mmCIF file of N, CA, C and O in Angstrom:
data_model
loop_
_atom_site.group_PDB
_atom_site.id
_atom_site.type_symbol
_atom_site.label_atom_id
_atom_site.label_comp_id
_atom_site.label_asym_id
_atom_site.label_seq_id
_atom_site.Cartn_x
_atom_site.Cartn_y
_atom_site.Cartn_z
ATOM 1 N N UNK K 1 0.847 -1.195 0.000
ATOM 2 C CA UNK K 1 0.000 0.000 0.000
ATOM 3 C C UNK K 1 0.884 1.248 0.000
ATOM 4 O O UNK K 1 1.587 1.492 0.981
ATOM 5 N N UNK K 2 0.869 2.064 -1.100
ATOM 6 C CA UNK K 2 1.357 3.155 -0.831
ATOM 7 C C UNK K 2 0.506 4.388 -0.505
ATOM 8 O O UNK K 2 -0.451 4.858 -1.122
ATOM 9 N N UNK K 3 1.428 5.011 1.245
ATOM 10 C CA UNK K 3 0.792 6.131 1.399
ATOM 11 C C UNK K 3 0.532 7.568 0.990
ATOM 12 O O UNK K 3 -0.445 8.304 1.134
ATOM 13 N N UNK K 4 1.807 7.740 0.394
ATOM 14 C CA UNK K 4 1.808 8.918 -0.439
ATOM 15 C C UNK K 4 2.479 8.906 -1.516
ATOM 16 O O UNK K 4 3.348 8.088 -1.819
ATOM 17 N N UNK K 5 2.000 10.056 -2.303
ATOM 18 C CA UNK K 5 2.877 9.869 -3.982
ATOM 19 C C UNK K 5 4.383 11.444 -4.013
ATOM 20 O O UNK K 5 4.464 12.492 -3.372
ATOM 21 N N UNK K 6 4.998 11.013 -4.745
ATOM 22 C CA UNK K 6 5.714 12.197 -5.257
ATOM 23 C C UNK K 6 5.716 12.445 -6.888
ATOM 24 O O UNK K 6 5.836 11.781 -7.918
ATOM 25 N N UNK K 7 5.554 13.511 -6.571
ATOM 26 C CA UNK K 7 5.469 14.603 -7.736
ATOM 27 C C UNK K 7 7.360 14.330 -8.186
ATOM 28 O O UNK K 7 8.330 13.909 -7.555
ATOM 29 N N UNK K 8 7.127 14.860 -9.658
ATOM 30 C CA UNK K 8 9.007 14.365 -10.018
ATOM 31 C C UNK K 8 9.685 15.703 -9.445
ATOM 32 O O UNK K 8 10.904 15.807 -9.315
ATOM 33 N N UNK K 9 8.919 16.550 -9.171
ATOM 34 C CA UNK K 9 10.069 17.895 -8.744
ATOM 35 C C UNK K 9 10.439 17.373 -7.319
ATOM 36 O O UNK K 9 11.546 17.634 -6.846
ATOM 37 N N UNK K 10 9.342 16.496 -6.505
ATOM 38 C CA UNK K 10 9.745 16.287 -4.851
ATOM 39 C C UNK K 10 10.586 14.892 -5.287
ATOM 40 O O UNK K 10 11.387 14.474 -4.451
ATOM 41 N N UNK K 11 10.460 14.218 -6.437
ATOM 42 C CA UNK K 11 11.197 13.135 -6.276
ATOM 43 C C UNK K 11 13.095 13.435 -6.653
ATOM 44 O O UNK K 11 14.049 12.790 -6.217
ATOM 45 N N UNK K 12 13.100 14.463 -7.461
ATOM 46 C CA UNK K 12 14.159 15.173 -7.971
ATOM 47 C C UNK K 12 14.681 16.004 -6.570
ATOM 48 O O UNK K 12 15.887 16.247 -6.616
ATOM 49 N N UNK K 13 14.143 16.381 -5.600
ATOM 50 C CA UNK K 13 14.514 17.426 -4.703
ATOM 51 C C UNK K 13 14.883 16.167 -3.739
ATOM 52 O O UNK K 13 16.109 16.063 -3.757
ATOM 53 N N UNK K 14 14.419 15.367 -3.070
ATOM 54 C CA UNK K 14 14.402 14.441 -1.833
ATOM 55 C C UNK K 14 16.161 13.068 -2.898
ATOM 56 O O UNK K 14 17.194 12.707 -2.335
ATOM 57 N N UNK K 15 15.785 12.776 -4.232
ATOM 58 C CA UNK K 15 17.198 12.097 -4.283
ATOM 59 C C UNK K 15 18.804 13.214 -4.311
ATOM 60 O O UNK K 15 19.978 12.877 -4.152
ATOM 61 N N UNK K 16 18.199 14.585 -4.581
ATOM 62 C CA UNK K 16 19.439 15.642 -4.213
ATOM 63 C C UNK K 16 19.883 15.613 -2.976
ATOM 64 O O UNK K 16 21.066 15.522 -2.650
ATOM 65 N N UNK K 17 18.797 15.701 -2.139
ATOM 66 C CA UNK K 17 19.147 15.642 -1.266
ATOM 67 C C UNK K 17 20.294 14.323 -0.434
ATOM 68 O O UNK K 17 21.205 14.253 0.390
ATOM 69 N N UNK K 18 19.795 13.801 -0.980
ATOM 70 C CA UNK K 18 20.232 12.286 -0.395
ATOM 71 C C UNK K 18 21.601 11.989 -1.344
ATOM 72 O O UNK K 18 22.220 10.926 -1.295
ATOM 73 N N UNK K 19 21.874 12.860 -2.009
ATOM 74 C CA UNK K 19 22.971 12.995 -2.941
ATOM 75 C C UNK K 19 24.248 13.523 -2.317
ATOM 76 O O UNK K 19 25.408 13.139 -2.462
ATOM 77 N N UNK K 20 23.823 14.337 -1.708
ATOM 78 C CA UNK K 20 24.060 15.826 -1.188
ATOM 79 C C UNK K 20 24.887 15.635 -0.021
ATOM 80 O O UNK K 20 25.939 16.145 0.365
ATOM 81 N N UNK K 21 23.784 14.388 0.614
ATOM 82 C CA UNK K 21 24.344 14.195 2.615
ATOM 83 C C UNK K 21 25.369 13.122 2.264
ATOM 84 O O UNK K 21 26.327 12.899 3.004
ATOM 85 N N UNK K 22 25.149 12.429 1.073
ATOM 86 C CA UNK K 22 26.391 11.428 1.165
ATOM 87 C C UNK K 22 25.743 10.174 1.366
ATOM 88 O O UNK K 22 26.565 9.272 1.213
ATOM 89 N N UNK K 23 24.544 9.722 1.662
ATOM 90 C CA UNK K 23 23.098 8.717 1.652
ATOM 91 C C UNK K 23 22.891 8.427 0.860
ATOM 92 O O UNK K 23 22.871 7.206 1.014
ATOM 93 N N UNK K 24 22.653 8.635 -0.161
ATOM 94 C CA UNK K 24 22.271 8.021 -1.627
ATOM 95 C C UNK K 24 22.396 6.414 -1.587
ATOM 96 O O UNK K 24 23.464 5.888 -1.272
ATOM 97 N N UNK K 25 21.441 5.782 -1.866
ATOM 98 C CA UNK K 25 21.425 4.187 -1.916
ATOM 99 C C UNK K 25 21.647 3.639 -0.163
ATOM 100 O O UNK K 25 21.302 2.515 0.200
ATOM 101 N N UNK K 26 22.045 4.289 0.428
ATOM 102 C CA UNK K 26 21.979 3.810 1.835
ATOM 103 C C UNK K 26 21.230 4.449 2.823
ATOM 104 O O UNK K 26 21.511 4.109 3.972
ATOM 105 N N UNK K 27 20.354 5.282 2.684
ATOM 106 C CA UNK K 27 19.785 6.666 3.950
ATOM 107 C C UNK K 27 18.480 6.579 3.690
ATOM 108 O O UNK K 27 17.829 5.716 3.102
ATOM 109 N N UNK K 28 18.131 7.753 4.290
ATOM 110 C CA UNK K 28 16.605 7.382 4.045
ATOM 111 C C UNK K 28 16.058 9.008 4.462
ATOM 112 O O UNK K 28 16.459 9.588 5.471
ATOM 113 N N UNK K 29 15.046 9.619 3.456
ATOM 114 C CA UNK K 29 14.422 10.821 3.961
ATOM 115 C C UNK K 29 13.245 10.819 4.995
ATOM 116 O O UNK K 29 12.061 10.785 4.659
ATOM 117 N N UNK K 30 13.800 10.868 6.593
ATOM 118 C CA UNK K 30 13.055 11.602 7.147
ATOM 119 C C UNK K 30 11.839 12.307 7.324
ATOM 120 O O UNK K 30 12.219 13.459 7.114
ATOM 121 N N UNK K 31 10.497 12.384 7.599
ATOM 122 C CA UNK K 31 9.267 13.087 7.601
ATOM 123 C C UNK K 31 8.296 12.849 8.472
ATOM 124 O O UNK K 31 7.467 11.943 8.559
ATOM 125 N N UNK K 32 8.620 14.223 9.388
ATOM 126 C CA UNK K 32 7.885 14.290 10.753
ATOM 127 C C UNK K 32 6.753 15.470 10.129
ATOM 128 O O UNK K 32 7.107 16.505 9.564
ATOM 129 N N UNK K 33 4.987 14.964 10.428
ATOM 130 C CA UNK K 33 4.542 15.506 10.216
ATOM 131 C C UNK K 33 3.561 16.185 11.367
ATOM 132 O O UNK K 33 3.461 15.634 12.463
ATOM 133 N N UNK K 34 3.003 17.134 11.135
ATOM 134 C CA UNK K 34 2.307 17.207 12.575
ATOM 135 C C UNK K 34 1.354 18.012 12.387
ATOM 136 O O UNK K 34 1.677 19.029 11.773
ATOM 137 N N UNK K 35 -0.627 17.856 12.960
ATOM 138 C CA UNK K 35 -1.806 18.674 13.040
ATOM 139 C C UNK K 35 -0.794 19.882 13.539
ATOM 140 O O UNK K 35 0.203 19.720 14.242
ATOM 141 N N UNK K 36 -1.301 21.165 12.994
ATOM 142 C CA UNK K 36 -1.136 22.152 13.650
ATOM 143 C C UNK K 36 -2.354 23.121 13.733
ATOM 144 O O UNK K 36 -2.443 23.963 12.839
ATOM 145 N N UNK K 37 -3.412 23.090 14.825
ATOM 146 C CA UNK K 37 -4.671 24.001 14.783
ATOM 147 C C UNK K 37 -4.540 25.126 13.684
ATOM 148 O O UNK K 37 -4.559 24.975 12.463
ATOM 149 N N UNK K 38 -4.387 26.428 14.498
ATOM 150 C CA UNK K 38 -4.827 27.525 13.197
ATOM 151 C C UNK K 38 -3.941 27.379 12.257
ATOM 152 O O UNK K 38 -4.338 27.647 11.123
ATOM 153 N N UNK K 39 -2.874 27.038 12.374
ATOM 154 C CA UNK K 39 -1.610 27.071 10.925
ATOM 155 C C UNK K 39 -1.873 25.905 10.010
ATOM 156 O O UNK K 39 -1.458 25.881 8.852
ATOM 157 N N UNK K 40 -2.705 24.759 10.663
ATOM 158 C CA UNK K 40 -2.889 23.578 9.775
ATOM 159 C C UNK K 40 -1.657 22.593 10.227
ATOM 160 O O UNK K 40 -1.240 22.639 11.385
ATOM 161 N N UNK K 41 -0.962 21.483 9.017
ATOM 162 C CA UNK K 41 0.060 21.208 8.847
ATOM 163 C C UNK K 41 1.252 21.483 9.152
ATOM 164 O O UNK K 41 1.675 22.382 8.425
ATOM 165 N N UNK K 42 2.028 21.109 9.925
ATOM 166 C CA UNK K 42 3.620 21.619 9.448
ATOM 167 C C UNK K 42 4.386 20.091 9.452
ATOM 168 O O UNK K 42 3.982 19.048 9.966
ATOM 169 N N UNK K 43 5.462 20.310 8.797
ATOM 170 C CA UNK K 43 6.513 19.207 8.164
ATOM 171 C C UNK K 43 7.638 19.677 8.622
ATOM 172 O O UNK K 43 7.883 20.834 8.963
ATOM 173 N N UNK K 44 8.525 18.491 8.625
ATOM 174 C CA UNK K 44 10.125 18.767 9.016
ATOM 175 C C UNK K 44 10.970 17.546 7.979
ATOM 176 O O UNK K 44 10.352 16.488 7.859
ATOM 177 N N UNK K 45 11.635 17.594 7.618
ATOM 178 C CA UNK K 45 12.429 16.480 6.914
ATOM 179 C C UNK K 45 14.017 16.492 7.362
ATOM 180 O O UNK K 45 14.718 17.495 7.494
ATOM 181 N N UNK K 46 14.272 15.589 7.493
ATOM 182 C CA UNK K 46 15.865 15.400 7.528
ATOM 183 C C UNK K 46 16.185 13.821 6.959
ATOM 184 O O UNK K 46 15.452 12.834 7.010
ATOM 185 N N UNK K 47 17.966 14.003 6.231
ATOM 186 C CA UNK K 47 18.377 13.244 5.866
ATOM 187 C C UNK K 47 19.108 11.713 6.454
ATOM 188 O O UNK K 47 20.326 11.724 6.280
ATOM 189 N N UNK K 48 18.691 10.690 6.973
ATOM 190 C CA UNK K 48 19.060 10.547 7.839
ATOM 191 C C UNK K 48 19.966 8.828 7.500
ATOM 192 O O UNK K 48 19.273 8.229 6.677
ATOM 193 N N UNK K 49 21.144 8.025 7.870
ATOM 194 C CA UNK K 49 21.387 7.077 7.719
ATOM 195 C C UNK K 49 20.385 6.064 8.024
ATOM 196 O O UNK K 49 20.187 5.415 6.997
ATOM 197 N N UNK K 50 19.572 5.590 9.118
ATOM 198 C CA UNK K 50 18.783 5.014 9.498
ATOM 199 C C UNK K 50 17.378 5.200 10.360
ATOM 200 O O UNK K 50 17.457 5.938 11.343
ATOM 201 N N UNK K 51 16.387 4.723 10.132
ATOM 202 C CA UNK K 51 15.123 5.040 10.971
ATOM 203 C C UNK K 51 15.345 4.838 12.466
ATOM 204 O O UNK K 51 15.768 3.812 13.000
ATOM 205 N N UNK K 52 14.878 6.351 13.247
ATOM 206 C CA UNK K 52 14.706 6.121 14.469
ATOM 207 C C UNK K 52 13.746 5.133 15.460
ATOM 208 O O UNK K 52 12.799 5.876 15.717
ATOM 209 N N UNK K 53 13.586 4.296 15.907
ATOM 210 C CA UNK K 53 13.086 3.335 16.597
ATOM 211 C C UNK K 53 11.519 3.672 16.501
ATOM 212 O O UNK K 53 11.115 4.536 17.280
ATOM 213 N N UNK K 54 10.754 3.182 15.777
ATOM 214 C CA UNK K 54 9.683 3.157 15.963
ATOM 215 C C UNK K 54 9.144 3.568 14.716
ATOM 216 O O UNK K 54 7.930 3.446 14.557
ATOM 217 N N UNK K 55 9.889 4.065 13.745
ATOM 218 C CA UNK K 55 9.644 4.586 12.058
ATOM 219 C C UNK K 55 9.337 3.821 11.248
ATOM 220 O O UNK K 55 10.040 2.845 10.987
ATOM 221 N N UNK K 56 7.981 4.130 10.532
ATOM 222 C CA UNK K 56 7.668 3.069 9.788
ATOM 223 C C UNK K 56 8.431 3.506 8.336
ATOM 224 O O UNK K 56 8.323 4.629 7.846
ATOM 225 N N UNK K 57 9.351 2.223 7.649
ATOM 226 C CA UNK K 57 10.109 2.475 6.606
ATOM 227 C C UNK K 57 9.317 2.220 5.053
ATOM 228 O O UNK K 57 8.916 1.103 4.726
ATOM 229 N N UNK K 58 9.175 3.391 4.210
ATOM 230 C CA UNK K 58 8.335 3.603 3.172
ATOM 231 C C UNK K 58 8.861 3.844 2.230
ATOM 232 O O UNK K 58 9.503 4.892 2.149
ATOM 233 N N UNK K 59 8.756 2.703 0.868
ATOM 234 C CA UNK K 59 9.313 2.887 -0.280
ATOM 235 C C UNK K 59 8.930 3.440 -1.532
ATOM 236 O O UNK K 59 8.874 2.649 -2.473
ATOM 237 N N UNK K 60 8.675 4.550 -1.725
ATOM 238 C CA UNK K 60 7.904 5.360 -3.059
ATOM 239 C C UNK K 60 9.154 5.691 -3.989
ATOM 240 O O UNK K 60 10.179 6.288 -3.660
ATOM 241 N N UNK K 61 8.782 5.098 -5.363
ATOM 242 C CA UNK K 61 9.803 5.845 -6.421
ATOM 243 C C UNK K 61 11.099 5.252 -5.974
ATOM 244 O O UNK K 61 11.985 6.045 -6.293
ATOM 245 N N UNK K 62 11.567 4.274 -5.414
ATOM 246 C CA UNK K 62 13.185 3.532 -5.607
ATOM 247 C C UNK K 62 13.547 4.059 -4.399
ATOM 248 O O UNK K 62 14.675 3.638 -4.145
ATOM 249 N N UNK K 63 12.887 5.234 -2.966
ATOM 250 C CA UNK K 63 13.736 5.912 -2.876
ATOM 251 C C UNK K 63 12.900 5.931 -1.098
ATOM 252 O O UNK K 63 11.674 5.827 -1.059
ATOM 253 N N UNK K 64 13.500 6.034 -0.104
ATOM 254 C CA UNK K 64 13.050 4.969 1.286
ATOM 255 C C UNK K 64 12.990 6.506 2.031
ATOM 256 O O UNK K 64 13.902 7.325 2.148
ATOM 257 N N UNK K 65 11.670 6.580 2.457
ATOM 258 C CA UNK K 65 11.453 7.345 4.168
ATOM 259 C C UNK K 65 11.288 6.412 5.155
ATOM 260 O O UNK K 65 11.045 5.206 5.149
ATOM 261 N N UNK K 66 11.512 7.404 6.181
ATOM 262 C CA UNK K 66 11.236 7.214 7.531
ATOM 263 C C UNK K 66 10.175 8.030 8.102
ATOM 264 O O UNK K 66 10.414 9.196 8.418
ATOM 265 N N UNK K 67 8.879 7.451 8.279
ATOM 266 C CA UNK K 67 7.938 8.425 8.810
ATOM 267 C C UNK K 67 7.784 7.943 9.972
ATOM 268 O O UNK K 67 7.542 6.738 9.908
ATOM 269 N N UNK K 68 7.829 8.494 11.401
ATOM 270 C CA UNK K 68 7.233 8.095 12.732
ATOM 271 C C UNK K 68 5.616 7.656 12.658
ATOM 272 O O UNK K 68 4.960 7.916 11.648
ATOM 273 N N UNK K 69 5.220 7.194 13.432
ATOM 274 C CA UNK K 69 3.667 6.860 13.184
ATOM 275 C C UNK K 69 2.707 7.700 13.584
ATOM 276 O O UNK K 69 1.516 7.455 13.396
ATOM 277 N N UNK K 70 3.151 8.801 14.190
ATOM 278 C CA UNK K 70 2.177 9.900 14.132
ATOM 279 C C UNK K 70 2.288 10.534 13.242
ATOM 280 O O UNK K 70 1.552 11.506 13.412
ATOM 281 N N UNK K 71 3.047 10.638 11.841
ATOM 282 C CA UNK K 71 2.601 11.240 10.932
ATOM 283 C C UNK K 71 1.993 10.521 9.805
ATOM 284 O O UNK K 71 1.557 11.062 8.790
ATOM 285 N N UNK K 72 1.998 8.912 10.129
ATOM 286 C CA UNK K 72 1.871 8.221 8.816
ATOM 287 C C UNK K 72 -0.267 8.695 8.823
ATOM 288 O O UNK K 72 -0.849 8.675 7.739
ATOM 289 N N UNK K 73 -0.742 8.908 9.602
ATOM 290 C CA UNK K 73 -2.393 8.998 9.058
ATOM 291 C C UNK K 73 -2.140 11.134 8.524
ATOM 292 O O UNK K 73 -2.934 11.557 7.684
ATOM 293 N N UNK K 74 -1.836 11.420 8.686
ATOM 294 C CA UNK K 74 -1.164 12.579 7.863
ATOM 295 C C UNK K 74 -0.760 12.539 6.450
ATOM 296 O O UNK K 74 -1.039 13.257 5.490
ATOM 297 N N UNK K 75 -0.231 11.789 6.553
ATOM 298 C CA UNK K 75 -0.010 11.755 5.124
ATOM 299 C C UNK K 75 -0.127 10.842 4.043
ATOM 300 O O UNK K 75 0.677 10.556 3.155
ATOM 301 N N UNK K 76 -1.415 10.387 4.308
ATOM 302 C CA UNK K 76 -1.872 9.358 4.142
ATOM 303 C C UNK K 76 -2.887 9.981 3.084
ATOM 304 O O UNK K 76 -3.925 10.599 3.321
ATOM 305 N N UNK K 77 -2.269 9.630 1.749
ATOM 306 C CA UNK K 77 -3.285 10.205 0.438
ATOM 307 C C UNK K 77 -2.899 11.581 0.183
ATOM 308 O O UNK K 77 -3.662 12.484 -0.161
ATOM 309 N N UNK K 78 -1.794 11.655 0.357
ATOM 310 C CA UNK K 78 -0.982 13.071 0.041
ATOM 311 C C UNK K 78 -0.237 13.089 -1.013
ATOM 312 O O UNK K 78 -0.013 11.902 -1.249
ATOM 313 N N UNK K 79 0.535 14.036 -2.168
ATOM 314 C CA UNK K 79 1.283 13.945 -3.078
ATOM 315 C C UNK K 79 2.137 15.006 -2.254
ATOM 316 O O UNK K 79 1.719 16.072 -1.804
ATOM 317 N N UNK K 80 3.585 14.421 -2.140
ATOM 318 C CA UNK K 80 4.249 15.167 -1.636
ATOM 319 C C UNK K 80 4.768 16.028 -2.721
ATOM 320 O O UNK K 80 5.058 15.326 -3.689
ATOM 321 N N UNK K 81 5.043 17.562 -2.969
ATOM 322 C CA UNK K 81 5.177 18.101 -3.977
ATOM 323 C C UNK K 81 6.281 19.205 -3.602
ATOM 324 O O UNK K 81 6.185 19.866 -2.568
ATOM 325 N N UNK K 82 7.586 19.394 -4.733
ATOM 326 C CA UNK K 82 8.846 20.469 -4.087
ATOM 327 C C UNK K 82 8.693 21.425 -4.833
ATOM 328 O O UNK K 82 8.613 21.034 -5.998
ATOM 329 N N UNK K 83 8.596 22.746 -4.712
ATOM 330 C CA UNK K 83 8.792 23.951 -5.874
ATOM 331 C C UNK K 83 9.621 25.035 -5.252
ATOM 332 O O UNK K 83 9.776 25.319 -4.065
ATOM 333 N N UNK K 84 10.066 25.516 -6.230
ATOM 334 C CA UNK K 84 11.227 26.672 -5.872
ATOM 335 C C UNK K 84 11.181 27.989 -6.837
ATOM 336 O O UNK K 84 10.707 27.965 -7.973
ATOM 337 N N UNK K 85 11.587 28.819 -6.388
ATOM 338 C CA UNK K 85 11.629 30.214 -7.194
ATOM 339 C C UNK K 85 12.768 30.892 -7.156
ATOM 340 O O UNK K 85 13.656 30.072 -6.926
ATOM 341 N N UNK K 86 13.305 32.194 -7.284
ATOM 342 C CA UNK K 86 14.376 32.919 -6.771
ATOM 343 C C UNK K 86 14.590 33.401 -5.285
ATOM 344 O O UNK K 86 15.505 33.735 -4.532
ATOM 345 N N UNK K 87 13.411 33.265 -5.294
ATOM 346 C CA UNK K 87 13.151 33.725 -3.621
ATOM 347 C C UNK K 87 12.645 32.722 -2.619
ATOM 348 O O UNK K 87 12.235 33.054 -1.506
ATOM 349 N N UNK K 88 12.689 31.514 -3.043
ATOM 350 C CA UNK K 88 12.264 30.332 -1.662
ATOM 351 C C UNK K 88 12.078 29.384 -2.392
ATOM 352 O O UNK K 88 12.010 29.345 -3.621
ATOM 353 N N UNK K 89 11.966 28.350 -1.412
ATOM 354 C CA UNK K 89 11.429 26.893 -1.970
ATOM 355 C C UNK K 89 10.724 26.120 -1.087
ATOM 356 O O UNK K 89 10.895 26.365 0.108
ATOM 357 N N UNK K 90 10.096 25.387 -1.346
ATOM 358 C CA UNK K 90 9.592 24.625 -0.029
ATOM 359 C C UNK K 90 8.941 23.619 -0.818
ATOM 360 O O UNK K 90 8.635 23.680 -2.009
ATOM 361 N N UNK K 91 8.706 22.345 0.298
ATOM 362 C CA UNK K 91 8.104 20.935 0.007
ATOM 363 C C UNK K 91 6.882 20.826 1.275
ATOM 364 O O UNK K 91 6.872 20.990 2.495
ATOM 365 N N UNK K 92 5.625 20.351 -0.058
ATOM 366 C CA UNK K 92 4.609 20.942 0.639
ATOM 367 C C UNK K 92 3.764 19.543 0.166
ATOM 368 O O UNK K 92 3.940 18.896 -0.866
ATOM 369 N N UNK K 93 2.839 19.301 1.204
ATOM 370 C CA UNK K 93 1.973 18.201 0.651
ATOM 371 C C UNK K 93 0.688 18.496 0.633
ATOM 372 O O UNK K 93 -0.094 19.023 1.425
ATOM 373 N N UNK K 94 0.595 17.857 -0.893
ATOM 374 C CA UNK K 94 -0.566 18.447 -1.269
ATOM 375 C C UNK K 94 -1.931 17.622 -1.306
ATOM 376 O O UNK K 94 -1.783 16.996 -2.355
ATOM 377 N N UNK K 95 -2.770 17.367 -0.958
ATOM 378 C CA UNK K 95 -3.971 16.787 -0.268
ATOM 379 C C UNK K 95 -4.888 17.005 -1.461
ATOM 380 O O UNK K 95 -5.252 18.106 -1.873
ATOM 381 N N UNK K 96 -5.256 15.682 -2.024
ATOM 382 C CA UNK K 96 -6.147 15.525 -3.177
ATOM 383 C C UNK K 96 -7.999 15.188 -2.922
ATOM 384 O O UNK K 96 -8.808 15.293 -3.844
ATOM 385 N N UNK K 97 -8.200 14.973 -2.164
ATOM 386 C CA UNK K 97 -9.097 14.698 -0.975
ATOM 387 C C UNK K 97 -9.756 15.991 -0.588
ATOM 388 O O UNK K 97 -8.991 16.951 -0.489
ATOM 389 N N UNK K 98 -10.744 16.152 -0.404
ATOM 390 C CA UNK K 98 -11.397 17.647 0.751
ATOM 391 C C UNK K 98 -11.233 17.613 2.396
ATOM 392 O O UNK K 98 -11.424 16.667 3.159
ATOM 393 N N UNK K 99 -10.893 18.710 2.627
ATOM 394 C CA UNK K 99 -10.155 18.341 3.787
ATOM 395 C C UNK K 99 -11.631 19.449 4.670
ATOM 396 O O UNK K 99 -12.620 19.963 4.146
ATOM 397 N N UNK K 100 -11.202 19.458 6.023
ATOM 398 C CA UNK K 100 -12.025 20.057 7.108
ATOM 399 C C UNK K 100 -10.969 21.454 7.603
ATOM 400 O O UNK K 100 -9.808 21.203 7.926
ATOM 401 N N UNK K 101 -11.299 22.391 7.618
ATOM 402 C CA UNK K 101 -10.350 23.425 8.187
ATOM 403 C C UNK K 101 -10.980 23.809 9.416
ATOM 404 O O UNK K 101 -12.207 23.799 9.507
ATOM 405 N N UNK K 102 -10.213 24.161 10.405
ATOM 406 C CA UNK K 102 -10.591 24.437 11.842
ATOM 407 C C UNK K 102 -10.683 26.097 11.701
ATOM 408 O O UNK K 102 -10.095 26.697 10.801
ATOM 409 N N UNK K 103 -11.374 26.653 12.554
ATOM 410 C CA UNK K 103 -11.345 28.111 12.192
ATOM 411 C C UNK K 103 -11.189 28.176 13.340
ATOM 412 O O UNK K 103 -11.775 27.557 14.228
ATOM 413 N N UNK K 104 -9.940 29.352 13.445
ATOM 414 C CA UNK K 104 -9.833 30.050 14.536
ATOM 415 C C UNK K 104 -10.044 31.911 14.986
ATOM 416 O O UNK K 104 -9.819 32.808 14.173
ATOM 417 N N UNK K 105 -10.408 32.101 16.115
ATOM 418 C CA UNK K 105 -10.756 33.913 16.548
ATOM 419 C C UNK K 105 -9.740 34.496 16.323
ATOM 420 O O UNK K 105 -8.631 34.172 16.747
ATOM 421 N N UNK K 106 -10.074 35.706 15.420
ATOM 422 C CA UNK K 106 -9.147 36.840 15.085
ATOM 423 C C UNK K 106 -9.485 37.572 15.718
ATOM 424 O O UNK K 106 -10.628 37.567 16.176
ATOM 425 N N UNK K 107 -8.288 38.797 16.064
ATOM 426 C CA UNK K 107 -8.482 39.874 16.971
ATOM 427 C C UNK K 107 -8.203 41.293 16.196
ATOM 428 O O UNK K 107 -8.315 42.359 16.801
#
């Protein structure tokens, strides 16, 4: 069962990476995800030699994460997707599904 897909720009950005740390064919990308009330989502990634104790190990595209299990229902039916400009970049997952947004009081 695969839980999430990559887009070729996140699949192109996540094997650089893993290029990059010196991992390539042996490491594995990292992805801690986490509810965040009014902000929604937030993500963290790191490159890492091996899964920390309790990481479920996920093979999309030739190319191995490590997601802890509180993020695997997170990202579960997500296309993970990387884009960049002159001025930033970021890897963002993108949710194909209708989602529920929490609303929070402005002041």
């Amino acid at each position: 069962m695969e839980t999430f897909k990559l887009t070729t720009t996140a699949e192109k950005f996540v094997r650089r990476m893993l290029r990059m740390s010196g991992l390539e064919g042996r490491g594995g990308f990292r992805l801690l995800v986490k509810g965040g009330g009014c902000i929604g989502v937030t993500a963290d990634f790191s490159v890492e030699p091996e899964p920390i104790d309790g990481d479920q190990v996920i093979e999309v595209k030739g190319l191995t994460f490590f997601v802890p299990p509180e993020s695997l229902p997170l990202l579960e039916g997500t296309i993970l997707h990387y884009a960049e400009s002159p001025t930033s970049s970021v890897l963002m997952c993108l949710v194909p599904k209708p989602v529920t947004l929490s609303t929070c009081a402005t002041v």
